[in-house]
JSON list of C-alpha atoms in Angstrom, two decimals:
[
{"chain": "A", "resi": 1, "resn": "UNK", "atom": "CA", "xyz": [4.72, 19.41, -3.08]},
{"chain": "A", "resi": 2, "resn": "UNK", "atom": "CA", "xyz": [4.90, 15.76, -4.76]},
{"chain": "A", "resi": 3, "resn": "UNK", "atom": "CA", "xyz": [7.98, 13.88, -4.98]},
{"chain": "A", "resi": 4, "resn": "UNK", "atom": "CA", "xyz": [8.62, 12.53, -8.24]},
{"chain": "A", "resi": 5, "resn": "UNK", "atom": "CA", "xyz": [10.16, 8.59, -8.22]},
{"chain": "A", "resi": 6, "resn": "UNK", "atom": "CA", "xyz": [13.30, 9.79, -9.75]},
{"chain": "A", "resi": 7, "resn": "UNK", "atom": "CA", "xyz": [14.21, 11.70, -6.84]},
{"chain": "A", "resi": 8, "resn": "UNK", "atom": "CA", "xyz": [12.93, 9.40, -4.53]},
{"chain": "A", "resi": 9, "resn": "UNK", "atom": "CA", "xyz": [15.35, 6.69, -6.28]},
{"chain": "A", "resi": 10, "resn": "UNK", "atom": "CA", "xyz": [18.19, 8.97, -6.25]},
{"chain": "A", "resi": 11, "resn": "UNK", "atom": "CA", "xyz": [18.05, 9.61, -2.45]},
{"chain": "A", "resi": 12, "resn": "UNK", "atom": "CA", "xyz": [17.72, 6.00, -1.55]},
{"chain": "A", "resi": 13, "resn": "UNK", "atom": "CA", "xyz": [20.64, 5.37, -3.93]},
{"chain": "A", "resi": 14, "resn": "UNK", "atom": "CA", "xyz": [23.15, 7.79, -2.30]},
{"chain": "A", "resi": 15, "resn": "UNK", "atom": "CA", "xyz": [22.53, 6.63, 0.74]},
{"chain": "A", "resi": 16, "resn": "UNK", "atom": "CA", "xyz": [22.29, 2.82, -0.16]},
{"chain": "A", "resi": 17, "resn": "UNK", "atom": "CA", "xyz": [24.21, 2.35, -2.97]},
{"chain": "A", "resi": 18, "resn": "UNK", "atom": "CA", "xyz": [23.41, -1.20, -4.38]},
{"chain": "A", "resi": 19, "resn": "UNK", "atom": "CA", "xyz": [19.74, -0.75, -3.50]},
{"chain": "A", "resi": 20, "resn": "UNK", "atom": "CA", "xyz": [17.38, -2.50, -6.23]},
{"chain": "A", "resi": 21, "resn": "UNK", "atom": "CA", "xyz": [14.56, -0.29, -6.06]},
{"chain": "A", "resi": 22, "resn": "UNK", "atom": "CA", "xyz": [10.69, -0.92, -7.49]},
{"chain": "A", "resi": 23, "resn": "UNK", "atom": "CA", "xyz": [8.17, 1.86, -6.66]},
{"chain": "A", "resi": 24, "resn": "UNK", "atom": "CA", "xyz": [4.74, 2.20, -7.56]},
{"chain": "A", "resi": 25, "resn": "UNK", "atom": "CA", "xyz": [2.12, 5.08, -7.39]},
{"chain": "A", "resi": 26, "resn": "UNK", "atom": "CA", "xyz": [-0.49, 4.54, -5.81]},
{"chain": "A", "resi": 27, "resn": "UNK", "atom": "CA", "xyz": [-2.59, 7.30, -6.20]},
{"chain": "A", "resi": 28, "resn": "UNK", "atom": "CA", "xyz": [-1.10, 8.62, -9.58]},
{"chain": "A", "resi": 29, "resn": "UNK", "atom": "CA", "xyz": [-0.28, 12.17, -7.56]},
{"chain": "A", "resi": 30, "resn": "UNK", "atom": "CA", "xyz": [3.60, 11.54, -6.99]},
{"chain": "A", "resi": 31, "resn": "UNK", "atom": "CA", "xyz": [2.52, 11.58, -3.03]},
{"chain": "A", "resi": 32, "resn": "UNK", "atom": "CA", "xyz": [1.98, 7.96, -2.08]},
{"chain": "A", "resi": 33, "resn": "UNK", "atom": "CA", "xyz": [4.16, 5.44, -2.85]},
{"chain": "A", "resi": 34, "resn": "UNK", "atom": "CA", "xyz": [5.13, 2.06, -2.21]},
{"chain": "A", "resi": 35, "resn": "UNK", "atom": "CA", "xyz": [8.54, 0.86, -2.51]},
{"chain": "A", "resi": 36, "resn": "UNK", "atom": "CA", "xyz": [10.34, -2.85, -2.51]},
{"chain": "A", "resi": 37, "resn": "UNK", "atom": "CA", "xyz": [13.87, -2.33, -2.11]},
{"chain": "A", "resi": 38, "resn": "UNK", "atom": "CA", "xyz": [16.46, -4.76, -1.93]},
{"chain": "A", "resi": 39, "resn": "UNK", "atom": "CA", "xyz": [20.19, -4.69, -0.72]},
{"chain": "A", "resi": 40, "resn": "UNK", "atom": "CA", "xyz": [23.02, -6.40, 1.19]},
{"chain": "A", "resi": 41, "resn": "UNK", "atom": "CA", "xyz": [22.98, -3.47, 3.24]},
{"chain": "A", "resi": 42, "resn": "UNK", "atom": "CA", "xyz": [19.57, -4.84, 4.85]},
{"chain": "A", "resi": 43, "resn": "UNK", "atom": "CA", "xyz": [20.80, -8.43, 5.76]},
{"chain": "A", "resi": 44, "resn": "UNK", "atom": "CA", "xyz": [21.11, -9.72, 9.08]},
{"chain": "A", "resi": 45, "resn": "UNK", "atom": "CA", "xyz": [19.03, -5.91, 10.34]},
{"chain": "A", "resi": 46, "resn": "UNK", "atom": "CA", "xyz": [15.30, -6.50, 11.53]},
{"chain": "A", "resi": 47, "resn": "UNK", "atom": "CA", "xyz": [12.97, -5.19, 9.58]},
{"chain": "A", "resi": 48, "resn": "UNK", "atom": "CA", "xyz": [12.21, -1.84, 11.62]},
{"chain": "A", "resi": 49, "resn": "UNK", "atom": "CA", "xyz": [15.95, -0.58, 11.52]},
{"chain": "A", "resi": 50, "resn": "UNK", "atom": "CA", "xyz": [15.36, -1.82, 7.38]},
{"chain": "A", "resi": 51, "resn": "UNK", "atom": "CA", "xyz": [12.71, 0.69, 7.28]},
{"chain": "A", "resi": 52, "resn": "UNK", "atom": "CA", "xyz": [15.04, 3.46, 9.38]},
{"chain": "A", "resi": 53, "resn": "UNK", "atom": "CA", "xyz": [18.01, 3.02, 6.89]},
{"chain": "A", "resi": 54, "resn": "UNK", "atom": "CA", "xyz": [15.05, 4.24, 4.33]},
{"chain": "A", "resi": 55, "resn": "UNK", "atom": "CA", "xyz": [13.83, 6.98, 6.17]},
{"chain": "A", "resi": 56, "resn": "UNK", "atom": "CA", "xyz": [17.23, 8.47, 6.83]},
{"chain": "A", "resi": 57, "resn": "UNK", "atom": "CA", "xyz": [17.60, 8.32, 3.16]},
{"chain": "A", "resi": 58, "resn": "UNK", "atom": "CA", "xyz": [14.87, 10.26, 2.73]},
{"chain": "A", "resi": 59, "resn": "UNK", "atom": "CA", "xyz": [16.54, 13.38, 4.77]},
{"chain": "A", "resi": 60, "resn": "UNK", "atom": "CA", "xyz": [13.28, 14.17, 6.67]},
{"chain": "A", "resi": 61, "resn": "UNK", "atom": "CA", "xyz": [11.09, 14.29, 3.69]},
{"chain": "A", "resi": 62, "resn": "UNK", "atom": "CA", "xyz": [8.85, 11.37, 4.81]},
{"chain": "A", "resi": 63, "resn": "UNK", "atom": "CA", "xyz": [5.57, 12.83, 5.87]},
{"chain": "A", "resi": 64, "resn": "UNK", "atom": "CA", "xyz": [6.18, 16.59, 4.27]},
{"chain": "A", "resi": 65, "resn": "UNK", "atom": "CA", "xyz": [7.12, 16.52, 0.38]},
{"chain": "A", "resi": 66, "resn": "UNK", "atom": "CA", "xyz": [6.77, 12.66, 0.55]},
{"chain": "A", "resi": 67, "resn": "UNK", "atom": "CA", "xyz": [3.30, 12.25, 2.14]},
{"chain": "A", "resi": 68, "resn": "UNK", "atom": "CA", "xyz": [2.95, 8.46, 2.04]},
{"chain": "A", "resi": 69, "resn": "UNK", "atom": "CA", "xyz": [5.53, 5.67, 1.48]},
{"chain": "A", "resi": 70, "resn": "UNK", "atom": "CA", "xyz": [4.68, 1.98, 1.35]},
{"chain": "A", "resi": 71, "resn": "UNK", "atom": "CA", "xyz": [7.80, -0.01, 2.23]},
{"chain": "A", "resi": 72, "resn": "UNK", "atom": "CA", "xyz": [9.18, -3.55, 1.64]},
{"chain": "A", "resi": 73, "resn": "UNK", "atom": "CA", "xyz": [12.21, -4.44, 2.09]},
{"chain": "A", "resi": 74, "resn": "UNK", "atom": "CA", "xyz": [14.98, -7.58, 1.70]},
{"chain": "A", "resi": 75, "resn": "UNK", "atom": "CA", "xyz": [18.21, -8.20, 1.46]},
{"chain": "A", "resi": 76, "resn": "UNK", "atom": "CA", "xyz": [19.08, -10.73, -1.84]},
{"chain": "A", "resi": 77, "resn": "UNK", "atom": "CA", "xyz": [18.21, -14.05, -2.15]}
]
């Protein structure tokens, strides 16, 4: 089953509070996405544990109700 962006945003938000979030659809079926996120929670972290911040927001979702997710992320300019 898709996941809609709403609760994709909501999980990355609890678990990363200040996170600026953009996703797109890529496919128009809710199951790939791609995702910049932003936050101060991501400076001074290489880019891999970035990603693993992300994931663990995702509560093992990624790869079952979330098939696909795209991800770039920052901390602020």
């Amino acid at each position: 089953m898709p996941m809609p962006a709403e609760e994709i945003t909501a999980m990355i938000k609890d678990a990363i509070p200040d996170a600026q979030i953009e996703l797109t659809d890529l496919a128009g079926d809710n199951d790939h996405w791609s995702a910049t996120i932003v936050s101060e929670a991501f400076r001074g972290k290489p880019k891999v544990r970035q990603h693993q911040m992300v994931y663990a927001a995702l509560k093992g979702k990624m790869g079952g109700e979330l098939h696909a997710l795209a991800l770039t992320t920052s901390a602020p300019d």
